[in-house]
Amino acid sequence: MKGTNLGEFEELVLLVVAVLFDEAYGVAIQDELLNRCDRETSLSTIHMALHRLEEKGYLESRLDGATNERGGRKKLIFRVTKSGQKALAFSKDQRNSLWNAAPKAAFNFIPR
Amino acid sequence: MKGKPPVWIEKLLSRFLTHKQREAILGDLEEKFFRRLSNREPIWKVKIKYVVEGIGFLKMMRLKNNSNSIIIHDMFRNNIKLAWRSFLKQRATSFINVFCLTVAIAFSIPVYLFVHIELDNEYFHRNGSTVFLVESQFLKDDHLTTTGRSPKPLGPAMQQELPLITDVVRVERTNGEINLGDGKKFYQWVHYVDPGFMNMFTFPLKAGHADALSSPQTVILSDFAARNYFGNDDPIGRTFEIKTGDETKLFTVGGVTDQYPTNTSLRFFILAPYGDQPSHASAHDWKQFTTATFIKVSHASDVDQLKQQMNRFVVLHNATVTDHPMESFTFDNLYDLKRHAANVEEGLAYPPFWIAIIMMTAIATLLLLLAGFNFMNISFASAIARFKEIGVRKVVGISRFELFTQFMTETLLTGIISVAFGALLVWVVILPLMQSNGVRINDVTDFMSRPDIWFYCLSVLMGIAFLSGAYPAFVVSCFRPVVILRGRVKLESKNRFMQSLLVFQFALAFITMITCLTLFSNAFDEKDRFWGYDPSDMVSFVVKTNDQLNALMKEVSERPDITSVSVNASHVGFSYSRSTVEGEGRSNGVVTYRVSDTYFKQLDLRLKQGKFPKEPGFAVVNETFVKSFDLKDPIGKTFTMDSVYYVIQAVVEDFHYFDFQSQIDPVVMEIKNNVESGIVVVKTTPGRAENVSEAIGAVTRHQFPNERFFIHVQDKLFDDQYRSSKYIVHLFIFTTFLALFMSGLALFGLASQRMANRLKEICIRKIFGVPVFKAVMMVNGSFLYMLIIAAVISTPASYVIANILLDSIYAYHSHVNITAFLTAYVLMFVTLFITLSGKMYKVATVNPSEILRSE
């Protein structure tokens, strides 16, 4: 197991769920990923990621809000849990510390 | 635009998703579905996207199952990828395989549809399994005969007295004259039925109400009739007259059915209320029979119980008659009517068209077998070419099961592609083509939605996969890598097996071709076959009244191109009746004709004994009659028929009074002069039959504009039969060439592979001075031997098969002749020689240095 580490896509999905707050369900996440991150994804990929995140305890879900355009079916709304927030924060801190640790010279490209 | 997402995705996904997931996922899918729809994307695109996305969720399956299934899942994905790649890589062989299979499948699907509708013609009636026809049984000549007719009061009586019956529908079918006014007249069947008809049987309604039949003098028309009567106008509420018997009644159109399979025994033009039939006064008379009485029960098994309760009705009927008492009633399920039709007299159903069923099934089976073996041979050959790959993979540690599944996947892929192409070809090209040529065996629109067609395609696919794929895959997976990689030691013995498969394929091709050519020559002969009488220059027409007879006789007698005229009650090739003859201590069923004394001369029957009679009471019989009564000296012998005495005065040679398919029965022709109406038979001077027929037609149209006359030129009477033969002939030619083509393709594929394998060897031999002929024979010689062996094997086999087929179809047929065999051999050898000639030329002319230079 990778421990509590988040995959890149998982991290994105987790963040998008946070962005959408109480409106995060499959199609909305897909749209948001396309609009904000320019990433085209299939619904099944998103649901797989959501499922995995929920298993890890980073997300919680509830069934809510049936609308006619969904053939009368309810939405599965996701929210980020406390540990999800921690994982995101951890991942962000990790990156920040890595960014800070990298010497400026590392990104200093001399045009050839 | 409206549309619904395909349901099967929902069903599929529901199998493994939890409730929560299902709700969310299907909701998401549907949301996207409707969003795309409102974006005005075409519905088919939206559906495809829905399906693709839905299938994507199959990977959720992995979440629930253990890790083992992941490996299998990946293996299958890998196999499919591999199969697809090798399919694309071996473009030529893939094309040959797919082509042959597609053609065979595209041929077999219409055959399946045809056979299905011939045998299960009532399949579309949803309640069919609980609907039964009541049949009456009588003792006739010491054996039980069954008739589809039943006493008129039986239906209501059963409904009243037997609580097991949920519904009863009586059907009275009569000929009617439909008068639409303005001189527009039709002569068609009218079905008088009880109001429950539309509930009991599933006829789709296009307009109006199904309960229209409950109100008197309201009819339901078939789509066909409505279009004929009123064109494109709205038929609902229109009125017209129906004349049945002497009674004329005005009817209003209350409903129109949509198109339904035309082969049903209940095919109708007009459905009218049962109470409106002209002879309805006799509805309570147990002596009177109606065309059919259908009952509906809750469970099909209830009829066993019902059978025991039917005796009271038999008694009621028998109380009204003095002779021929009824024995019993029996029930026949709606779905079985057609299959049992041959044993039921006066039933609604006609027996299935066995000739066509047998022929088509035989040809379709042979073609499928041929394509399957072709496929097997080619996939075997390509598997052998991949020995090294297999060997290496085995060394690396692939299991036998995995290897087997890999090869099976490749076979299945080709199979799936072929079946899909075949079905598509049928759907898009063949069915519309057949429809435009008037052959309606199925509705194009419901073709893809019928589960039985899917089932049929699937079983063909499985058949192909296991016939052609399982053995090569098994053999390949069995090889030991050491043996493979060390050299090609074992190849030769496998080659021998492959050769025998190829021989089998050639033999199949021979059998297909010879069978087709034999049937072809028989169909061709039929036109020139002797009928036993002279049908040339003969015109016949039916007159119904004495007035008509007199008027037309006057016209006929004035024409110079008419040599003789006779008026008869029946006429050969046109009609006949059946009776029972008693004499010499036995009784036999016979075919009878009532004709005038001049008729024999006109027909030019071949006299064997005696002379043609001139007076009533004398009879002419055929040879079969003499044989069936075992008469030593027939002339002057007497017999009774319908309690009248007859004296045999002449015996004629057997003649085909109906068609070549039916057996010739004993025939009695008795004299009946001066009939007032009947069939007028006119013999013309040579070549004038057409003109006379037209002239008579003109006279009848002028003098009797309200009557319809049936005028036939005797030669043409059988054109229908020839026409069906002609279709069959086309079919045979097509199949023969298909078999040739497939053999050619198979051989080409194998020869290419053989040459690729041995080209280097040949080049080295050429350097050492092997003669060209010998070099050619080294590569292609074995094919020649195989072909000869195949010809030897298939000769007796095809003789037997062709004979069985001919016997099962025709009571009288020409013999299996040698021309068919010779033609098949010559065609095959020539085709295969042409196929191989390119390769032969290459072997003969190849420059060894070109090939051997590169290594």
JSON list of C-alpha atoms in Angstrom, two decimals, chain B residues 250-435:
[
{"chain": "B", "resi": 250, "resn": "LEU", "atom": "CA", "xyz": [-73.53, -2.20, -45.55]},
{"chain": "B", "resi": 251, "resn": "PHE", "atom": "CA", "xyz": [-70.50, -2.02, -43.25]},
{"chain": "B", "resi": 252, "resn": "THR", "atom": "CA", "xyz": [-68.58, 0.83, -41.59]},
{"chain": "B", "resi": 253, "resn": "VAL", "atom": "CA", "xyz": [-64.82, 0.71, -41.03]},
{"chain": "B", "resi": 254, "resn": "GLY", "atom": "CA", "xyz": [-64.11, 0.87, -37.30]},
{"chain": "B", "resi": 255, "resn": "GLY", "atom": "CA", "xyz": [-60.42, -0.02, -37.23]},
{"chain": "B", "resi": 256, "resn": "VAL", "atom": "CA", "xyz": [-57.33, -0.78, -39.29]},
{"chain": "B", "resi": 257, "resn": "THR", "atom": "CA", "xyz": [-54.58, -3.18, -38.23]},
{"chain": "B", "resi": 258, "resn": "ASP", "atom": "CA", "xyz": [-50.91, -2.48, -38.79]},
{"chain": "B", "resi": 259, "resn": "GLN", "atom": "CA", "xyz": [-48.74, -4.80, -40.86]},
{"chain": "B", "resi": 260, "resn": "TYR", "atom": "CA", "xyz": [-48.34, -8.25, -39.34]},
{"chain": "B", "resi": 261, "resn": "PRO", "atom": "CA", "xyz": [-46.42, -11.34, -40.49]},
{"chain": "B", "resi": 262, "resn": "THR", "atom": "CA", "xyz": [-48.25, -12.43, -43.60]},
{"chain": "B", "resi": 263, "resn": "ASN", "atom": "CA", "xyz": [-47.77, -16.12, -43.13]},
{"chain": "B", "resi": 264, "resn": "THR", "atom": "CA", "xyz": [-50.23, -16.50, -40.27]},
{"chain": "B", "resi": 265, "resn": "SER", "atom": "CA", "xyz": [-53.09, -18.94, -40.81]},
{"chain": "B", "resi": 266, "resn": "LEU", "atom": "CA", "xyz": [-55.43, -16.19, -39.65]},
{"chain": "B", "resi": 267, "resn": "ARG", "atom": "CA", "xyz": [-54.43, -13.84, -42.42]},
{"chain": "B", "resi": 268, "resn": "PHE", "atom": "CA", "xyz": [-57.43, -11.65, -43.13]},
{"chain": "B", "resi": 269, "resn": "PHE", "atom": "CA", "xyz": [-58.55, -8.69, -45.20]},
{"chain": "B", "resi": 270, "resn": "ILE", "atom": "CA", "xyz": [-61.79, -7.91, -43.45]},
{"chain": "B", "resi": 271, "resn": "LEU", "atom": "CA", "xyz": [-62.90, -8.82, -39.94]},
{"chain": "B", "resi": 272, "resn": "ALA", "atom": "CA", "xyz": [-66.67, -8.51, -39.56]},
{"chain": "B", "resi": 273, "resn": "PRO", "atom": "CA", "xyz": [-68.88, -9.27, -36.54]},
{"chain": "B", "resi": 274, "resn": "TYR", "atom": "CA", "xyz": [-69.86, -12.95, -36.36]},
{"chain": "B", "resi": 275, "resn": "GLY", "atom": "CA", "xyz": [-73.52, -12.04, -36.05]},
{"chain": "B", "resi": 276, "resn": "ASP", "atom": "CA", "xyz": [-73.50, -10.31, -39.44]},
{"chain": "B", "resi": 277, "resn": "GLN", "atom": "CA", "xyz": [-72.83, -13.39, -41.53]},
{"chain": "B", "resi": 278, "resn": "PRO", "atom": "CA", "xyz": [-75.61, -14.22, -43.96]},
{"chain": "B", "resi": 279, "resn": "SER", "atom": "CA", "xyz": [-76.40, -17.70, -42.65]},
{"chain": "B", "resi": 280, "resn": "HIS", "atom": "CA", "xyz": [-76.47, -16.64, -39.04]},
{"chain": "B", "resi": 281, "resn": "ALA", "atom": "CA", "xyz": [-79.98, -17.98, -38.63]},
{"chain": "B", "resi": 282, "resn": "SER", "atom": "CA", "xyz": [-78.44, -21.45, -38.48]},
{"chain": "B", "resi": 283, "resn": "ALA", "atom": "CA", "xyz": [-76.17, -20.53, -35.59]},
{"chain": "B", "resi": 284, "resn": "HIS", "atom": "CA", "xyz": [-78.02, -22.80, -33.19]},
{"chain": "B", "resi": 285, "resn": "ASP", "atom": "CA", "xyz": [-78.06, -25.79, -35.49]},
{"chain": "B", "resi": 286, "resn": "TRP", "atom": "CA", "xyz": [-75.60, -28.44, -34.29]},
{"chain": "B", "resi": 287, "resn": "LYS", "atom": "CA", "xyz": [-75.53, -29.86, -37.80]},
{"chain": "B", "resi": 288, "resn": "GLN", "atom": "CA", "xyz": [-74.00, -26.68, -39.24]},
{"chain": "B", "resi": 289, "resn": "PHE", "atom": "CA", "xyz": [-70.26, -26.22, -39.12]},
{"chain": "B", "resi": 290, "resn": "THR", "atom": "CA", "xyz": [-68.23, -23.05, -38.84]},
{"chain": "B", "resi": 291, "resn": "THR", "atom": "CA", "xyz": [-64.68, -22.53, -40.12]},
{"chain": "B", "resi": 292, "resn": "ALA", "atom": "CA", "xyz": [-62.99, -22.52, -36.73]},
{"chain": "B", "resi": 293, "resn": "THR", "atom": "CA", "xyz": [-63.69, -22.27, -33.01]},
{"chain": "B", "resi": 294, "resn": "PHE", "atom": "CA", "xyz": [-60.82, -21.02, -30.86]},
{"chain": "B", "resi": 295, "resn": "ILE", "atom": "CA", "xyz": [-60.78, -21.25, -27.08]},
{"chain": "B", "resi": 296, "resn": "LYS", "atom": "CA", "xyz": [-58.52, -19.63, -24.55]},
{"chain": "B", "resi": 297, "resn": "VAL", "atom": "CA", "xyz": [-57.71, -21.21, -21.19]},
{"chain": "B", "resi": 298, "resn": "SER", "atom": "CA", "xyz": [-55.70, -19.99, -18.21]},
{"chain": "B", "resi": 299, "resn": "HIS", "atom": "CA", "xyz": [-53.10, -22.75, -18.39]},
{"chain": "B", "resi": 300, "resn": "ALA", "atom": "CA", "xyz": [-52.18, -24.87, -21.37]},
{"chain": "B", "resi": 301, "resn": "SER", "atom": "CA", "xyz": [-52.56, -28.01, -19.24]},
{"chain": "B", "resi": 302, "resn": "ASP", "atom": "CA", "xyz": [-56.26, -27.27, -18.70]},
{"chain": "B", "resi": 303, "resn": "VAL", "atom": "CA", "xyz": [-57.14, -28.76, -22.08]},
{"chain": "B", "resi": 304, "resn": "ASP", "atom": "CA", "xyz": [-56.46, -32.29, -20.85]},
{"chain": "B", "resi": 305, "resn": "GLN", "atom": "CA", "xyz": [-59.24, -31.79, -18.36]},
{"chain": "B", "resi": 306, "resn": "LEU", "atom": "CA", "xyz": [-61.43, -30.15, -21.00]},
{"chain": "B", "resi": 307, "resn": "LYS", "atom": "CA", "xyz": [-61.07, -33.09, -23.36]},
{"chain": "B", "resi": 308, "resn": "GLN", "atom": "CA", "xyz": [-62.93, -35.30, -20.93]},
{"chain": "B", "resi": 309, "resn": "GLN", "atom": "CA", "xyz": [-65.78, -32.84, -20.66]},
{"chain": "B", "resi": 310, "resn": "MET", "atom": "CA", "xyz": [-66.41, -32.59, -24.39]},
{"chain": "B", "resi": 311, "resn": "ASN", "atom": "CA", "xyz": [-68.51, -35.71, -24.80]},
{"chain": "B", "resi": 312, "resn": "ARG", "atom": "CA", "xyz": [-71.79, -33.93, -24.13]},
{"chain": "B", "resi": 313, "resn": "PHE", "atom": "CA", "xyz": [-71.25, -31.78, -27.23]},
{"chain": "B", "resi": 314, "resn": "VAL", "atom": "CA", "xyz": [-70.49, -34.81, -29.38]},
{"chain": "B", "resi": 315, "resn": "VAL", "atom": "CA", "xyz": [-73.84, -36.24, -28.32]},
{"chain": "B", "resi": 316, "resn": "LEU", "atom": "CA", "xyz": [-75.59, -32.98, -29.19]},
{"chain": "B", "resi": 317, "resn": "HIS", "atom": "CA", "xyz": [-74.14, -33.01, -32.69]},
{"chain": "B", "resi": 318, "resn": "ASN", "atom": "CA", "xyz": [-74.77, -36.69, -33.31]},
{"chain": "B", "resi": 319, "resn": "ALA", "atom": "CA", "xyz": [-78.43, -36.29, -32.35]},
{"chain": "B", "resi": 320, "resn": "THR", "atom": "CA", "xyz": [-78.91, -34.16, -35.47]},
{"chain": "B", "resi": 321, "resn": "VAL", "atom": "CA", "xyz": [-77.22, -36.40, -38.04]},
{"chain": "B", "resi": 322, "resn": "THR", "atom": "CA", "xyz": [-77.99, -39.87, -39.34]},
{"chain": "B", "resi": 323, "resn": "ASP", "atom": "CA", "xyz": [-74.80, -40.85, -41.11]},
{"chain": "B", "resi": 324, "resn": "HIS", "atom": "CA", "xyz": [-71.13, -40.13, -40.31]},
{"chain": "B", "resi": 325, "resn": "PRO", "atom": "CA", "xyz": [-71.44, -39.53, -36.58]},
{"chain": "B", "resi": 326, "resn": "MET", "atom": "CA", "xyz": [-68.72, -37.56, -34.86]},
{"chain": "B", "resi": 327, "resn": "GLU", "atom": "CA", "xyz": [-66.23, -39.46, -32.69]},
{"chain": "B", "resi": 328, "resn": "SER", "atom": "CA", "xyz": [-64.76, -36.76, -30.49]},
{"chain": "B", "resi": 329, "resn": "PHE", "atom": "CA", "xyz": [-63.42, -33.26, -30.19]},
{"chain": "B", "resi": 330, "resn": "THR", "atom": "CA", "xyz": [-59.73, -32.53, -29.83]},
{"chain": "B", "resi": 331, "resn": "PHE", "atom": "CA", "xyz": [-57.64, -29.43, -29.23]},
{"chain": "B", "resi": 332, "resn": "ASP", "atom": "CA", "xyz": [-54.70, -28.15, -31.20]},
{"chain": "B", "resi": 333, "resn": "ASN", "atom": "CA", "xyz": [-52.49, -25.36, -29.94]},
{"chain": "B", "resi": 334, "resn": "LEU", "atom": "CA", "xyz": [-52.29, -22.22, -32.04]},
{"chain": "B", "resi": 335, "resn": "TYR", "atom": "CA", "xyz": [-48.53, -22.54, -32.43]},
{"chain": "B", "resi": 336, "resn": "ASP", "atom": "CA", "xyz": [-48.86, -26.11, -33.76]},
{"chain": "B", "resi": 337, "resn": "LEU", "atom": "CA", "xyz": [-51.57, -25.48, -36.34]},
{"chain": "B", "resi": 338, "resn": "LYS", "atom": "CA", "xyz": [-49.26, -25.23, -39.30]},
{"chain": "B", "resi": 339, "resn": "ARG", "atom": "CA", "xyz": [-47.10, -28.17, -38.37]},
{"chain": "B", "resi": 340, "resn": "HIS", "atom": "CA", "xyz": [-50.18, -30.37, -37.97]},
{"chain": "B", "resi": 341, "resn": "ALA", "atom": "CA", "xyz": [-51.92, -28.93, -41.03]},
{"chain": "B", "resi": 342, "resn": "ALA", "atom": "CA", "xyz": [-51.15, -31.91, -43.25]},
{"chain": "B", "resi": 343, "resn": "ASN", "atom": "CA", "xyz": [-53.23, -34.16, -40.95]},
{"chain": "B", "resi": 344, "resn": "VAL", "atom": "CA", "xyz": [-56.18, -31.82, -40.61]},
{"chain": "B", "resi": 345, "resn": "GLU", "atom": "CA", "xyz": [-58.80, -31.43, -43.28]},
{"chain": "B", "resi": 346, "resn": "GLU", "atom": "CA", "xyz": [-60.38, -28.07, -43.97]},
{"chain": "B", "resi": 347, "resn": "GLY", "atom": "CA", "xyz": [-58.16, -26.36, -41.42]},
{"chain": "B", "resi": 348, "resn": "LEU", "atom": "CA", "xyz": [-57.27, -22.71, -41.50]},
{"chain": "B", "resi": 349, "resn": "ALA", "atom": "CA", "xyz": [-53.58, -23.48, -41.84]},
{"chain": "B", "resi": 350, "resn": "TYR", "atom": "CA", "xyz": [-51.73, -24.72, -44.86]},
{"chain": "B", "resi": 351, "resn": "PRO", "atom": "CA", "xyz": [-48.95, -27.24, -44.40]},
{"chain": "B", "resi": 352, "resn": "PRO", "atom": "CA", "xyz": [-45.43, -25.78, -44.32]},
{"chain": "B", "resi": 353, "resn": "PHE", "atom": "CA", "xyz": [-43.53, -25.39, -47.58]},
{"chain": "B", "resi": 354, "resn": "TRP", "atom": "CA", "xyz": [-41.30, -28.39, -46.92]},
{"chain": "B", "resi": 355, "resn": "ILE", "atom": "CA", "xyz": [-39.59, -28.32, -50.31]},
{"chain": "B", "resi": 356, "resn": "ALA", "atom": "CA", "xyz": [-38.15, -24.91, -49.75]},
{"chain": "B", "resi": 357, "resn": "ILE", "atom": "CA", "xyz": [-37.43, -25.56, -46.09]},
{"chain": "B", "resi": 358, "resn": "ILE", "atom": "CA", "xyz": [-35.38, -28.67, -46.81]},
{"chain": "B", "resi": 359, "resn": "MET", "atom": "CA", "xyz": [-33.55, -27.18, -49.77]},
{"chain": "B", "resi": 360, "resn": "MET", "atom": "CA", "xyz": [-32.68, -23.92, -48.09]},
{"chain": "B", "resi": 361, "resn": "THR", "atom": "CA", "xyz": [-31.62, -25.53, -44.84]},
{"chain": "B", "resi": 362, "resn": "ALA", "atom": "CA", "xyz": [-29.44, -28.03, -46.68]},
{"chain": "B", "resi": 363, "resn": "ILE", "atom": "CA", "xyz": [-27.70, -25.36, -48.69]},
{"chain": "B", "resi": 364, "resn": "ALA", "atom": "CA", "xyz": [-27.27, -23.02, -45.73]},
{"chain": "B", "resi": 365, "resn": "THR", "atom": "CA", "xyz": [-25.81, -25.82, -43.61]},
{"chain": "B", "resi": 366, "resn": "LEU", "atom": "CA", "xyz": [-23.40, -26.86, -46.34]},
{"chain": "B", "resi": 367, "resn": "LEU", "atom": "CA", "xyz": [-22.25, -23.28, -46.83]},
{"chain": "B", "resi": 368, "resn": "LEU", "atom": "CA", "xyz": [-21.75, -22.71, -43.11]},
{"chain": "B", "resi": 369, "resn": "LEU", "atom": "CA", "xyz": [-19.79, -25.95, -42.83]},
{"chain": "B", "resi": 370, "resn": "LEU", "atom": "CA", "xyz": [-17.71, -24.99, -45.82]},
{"chain": "B", "resi": 371, "resn": "ALA", "atom": "CA", "xyz": [-16.91, -21.56, -44.43]},
{"chain": "B", "resi": 372, "resn": "GLY", "atom": "CA", "xyz": [-16.20, -23.07, -41.02]},
{"chain": "B", "resi": 373, "resn": "PHE", "atom": "CA", "xyz": [-13.73, -25.61, -42.39]},
{"chain": "B", "resi": 374, "resn": "ASN", "atom": "CA", "xyz": [-12.14, -23.00, -44.57]},
{"chain": "B", "resi": 375, "resn": "PHE", "atom": "CA", "xyz": [-11.65, -20.90, -41.47]},
{"chain": "B", "resi": 376, "resn": "MET", "atom": "CA", "xyz": [-10.28, -23.84, -39.52]},
{"chain": "B", "resi": 377, "resn": "ASN", "atom": "CA", "xyz": [-7.77, -24.71, -42.24]},
{"chain": "B", "resi": 378, "resn": "ILE", "atom": "CA", "xyz": [-6.54, -21.18, -42.53]},
{"chain": "B", "resi": 379, "resn": "SER", "atom": "CA", "xyz": [-6.28, -20.59, -38.80]},
{"chain": "B", "resi": 380, "resn": "PHE", "atom": "CA", "xyz": [-4.42, -23.88, -38.48]},
{"chain": "B", "resi": 381, "resn": "ALA", "atom": "CA", "xyz": [-1.99, -22.83, -41.15]},
{"chain": "B", "resi": 382, "resn": "SER", "atom": "CA", "xyz": [-1.39, -19.48, -39.55]},
{"chain": "B", "resi": 383, "resn": "ALA", "atom": "CA", "xyz": [-0.96, -21.12, -36.14]},
{"chain": "B", "resi": 384, "resn": "ILE", "atom": "CA", "xyz": [1.76, -23.33, -37.57]},
{"chain": "B", "resi": 385, "resn": "ALA", "atom": "CA", "xyz": [3.46, -20.28, -39.01]},
{"chain": "B", "resi": 386, "resn": "ARG", "atom": "CA", "xyz": [3.57, -18.94, -35.47]},
{"chain": "B", "resi": 387, "resn": "PHE", "atom": "CA", "xyz": [5.22, -21.94, -33.88]},
{"chain": "B", "resi": 388, "resn": "LYS", "atom": "CA", "xyz": [8.31, -20.01, -32.88]},
{"chain": "B", "resi": 389, "resn": "GLU", "atom": "CA", "xyz": [6.25, -17.37, -31.11]},
{"chain": "B", "resi": 390, "resn": "ILE", "atom": "CA", "xyz": [4.34, -20.06, -29.27]},
{"chain": "B", "resi": 391, "resn": "GLY", "atom": "CA", "xyz": [7.53, -21.89, -28.35]},
{"chain": "B", "resi": 392, "resn": "VAL", "atom": "CA", "xyz": [9.15, -18.78, -26.92]},
{"chain": "B", "resi": 393, "resn": "ARG", "atom": "CA", "xyz": [6.07, -17.85, -24.97]},
{"chain": "B", "resi": 394, "resn": "LYS", "atom": "CA", "xyz": [5.91, -21.33, -23.53]},
{"chain": "B", "resi": 395, "resn": "VAL", "atom": "CA", "xyz": [9.49, -21.19, -22.44]},
{"chain": "B", "resi": 396, "resn": "VAL", "atom": "CA", "xyz": [8.79, -17.88, -20.75]},
{"chain": "B", "resi": 397, "resn": "GLY", "atom": "CA", "xyz": [6.05, -19.63, -18.85]},
{"chain": "B", "resi": 398, "resn": "ILE", "atom": "CA", "xyz": [2.65, -19.12, -20.38]},
{"chain": "B", "resi": 399, "resn": "SER", "atom": "CA", "xyz": [0.17, -21.74, -19.22]},
{"chain": "B", "resi": 400, "resn": "ARG", "atom": "CA", "xyz": [-1.72, -24.00, -21.57]},
{"chain": "B", "resi": 401, "resn": "PHE", "atom": "CA", "xyz": [-5.00, -22.46, -20.55]},
{"chain": "B", "resi": 402, "resn": "GLU", "atom": "CA", "xyz": [-3.75, -19.00, -21.36]},
{"chain": "B", "resi": 403, "resn": "LEU", "atom": "CA", "xyz": [-2.46, -20.10, -24.76]},
{"chain": "B", "resi": 404, "resn": "PHE", "atom": "CA", "xyz": [-5.74, -21.82, -25.47]},
{"chain": "B", "resi": 405, "resn": "THR", "atom": "CA", "xyz": [-7.75, -18.75, -24.55]},
{"chain": "B", "resi": 406, "resn": "GLN", "atom": "CA", "xyz": [-5.49, -16.59, -26.64]},
{"chain": "B", "resi": 407, "resn": "PHE", "atom": "CA", "xyz": [-6.12, -18.61, -29.78]},
{"chain": "B", "resi": 408, "resn": "MET", "atom": "CA", "xyz": [-9.80, -18.94, -29.00]},
{"chain": "B", "resi": 409, "resn": "THR", "atom": "CA", "xyz": [-10.03, -15.17, -28.59]},
{"chain": "B", "resi": 410, "resn": "GLU", "atom": "CA", "xyz": [-8.56, -14.76, -32.05]},
{"chain": "B", "resi": 411, "resn": "THR", "atom": "CA", "xyz": [-11.09, -17.16, -33.50]},
{"chain": "B", "resi": 412, "resn": "LEU", "atom": "CA", "xyz": [-13.91, -15.51, -31.61]},
{"chain": "B", "resi": 413, "resn": "LEU", "atom": "CA", "xyz": [-12.86, -12.08, -32.80]},
{"chain": "B", "resi": 414, "resn": "THR", "atom": "CA", "xyz": [-13.01, -13.16, -36.43]},
{"chain": "B", "resi": 415, "resn": "GLY", "atom": "CA", "xyz": [-16.31, -14.88, -35.70]},
{"chain": "B", "resi": 416, "resn": "ILE", "atom": "CA", "xyz": [-17.81, -11.83, -34.06]},
{"chain": "B", "resi": 417, "resn": "ILE", "atom": "CA", "xyz": [-16.72, -9.57, -36.89]},
{"chain": "B", "resi": 418, "resn": "SER", "atom": "CA", "xyz": [-18.17, -11.95, -39.47]},
{"chain": "B", "resi": 419, "resn": "VAL", "atom": "CA", "xyz": [-21.46, -12.42, -37.65]},
{"chain": "B", "resi": 420, "resn": "ALA", "atom": "CA", "xyz": [-21.78, -8.67, -37.19]},
{"chain": "B", "resi": 421, "resn": "PHE", "atom": "CA", "xyz": [-21.05, -8.06, -40.87]},
{"chain": "B", "resi": 422, "resn": "GLY", "atom": "CA", "xyz": [-23.38, -10.84, -41.90]},
{"chain": "B", "resi": 423, "resn": "ALA", "atom": "CA", "xyz": [-26.24, -9.54, -39.77]},
{"chain": "B", "resi": 424, "resn": "LEU", "atom": "CA", "xyz": [-25.61, -6.02, -40.99]},
{"chain": "B", "resi": 425, "resn": "LEU", "atom": "CA", "xyz": [-25.61, -7.19, -44.60]},
{"chain": "B", "resi": 426, "resn": "VAL", "atom": "CA", "xyz": [-28.94, -8.93, -44.07]},
{"chain": "B", "resi": 427, "resn": "TRP", "atom": "CA", "xyz": [-30.43, -5.99, -42.26]},
{"chain": "B", "resi": 428, "resn": "VAL", "atom": "CA", "xyz": [-29.27, -3.24, -44.55]},
{"chain": "B", "resi": 429, "resn": "VAL", "atom": "CA", "xyz": [-29.14, -4.92, -47.95]},
{"chain": "B", "resi": 430, "resn": "ILE", "atom": "CA", "xyz": [-30.76, -8.33, -48.22]},
{"chain": "B", "resi": 431, "resn": "LEU", "atom": "CA", "xyz": [-34.02, -7.80, -46.33]},
{"chain": "B", "resi": 432, "resn": "PRO", "atom": "CA", "xyz": [-34.86, -4.49, -48.05]},
{"chain": "B", "resi": 433, "resn": "LEU", "atom": "CA", "xyz": [-33.93, -6.10, -51.37]},
{"chain": "B", "resi": 434, "resn": "MET", "atom": "CA", "xyz": [-36.20, -9.06, -50.71]},
{"chain": "B", "resi": 435, "resn": "GLN", "atom": "CA", "xyz": [-38.95, -6.75, -49.58]}
]
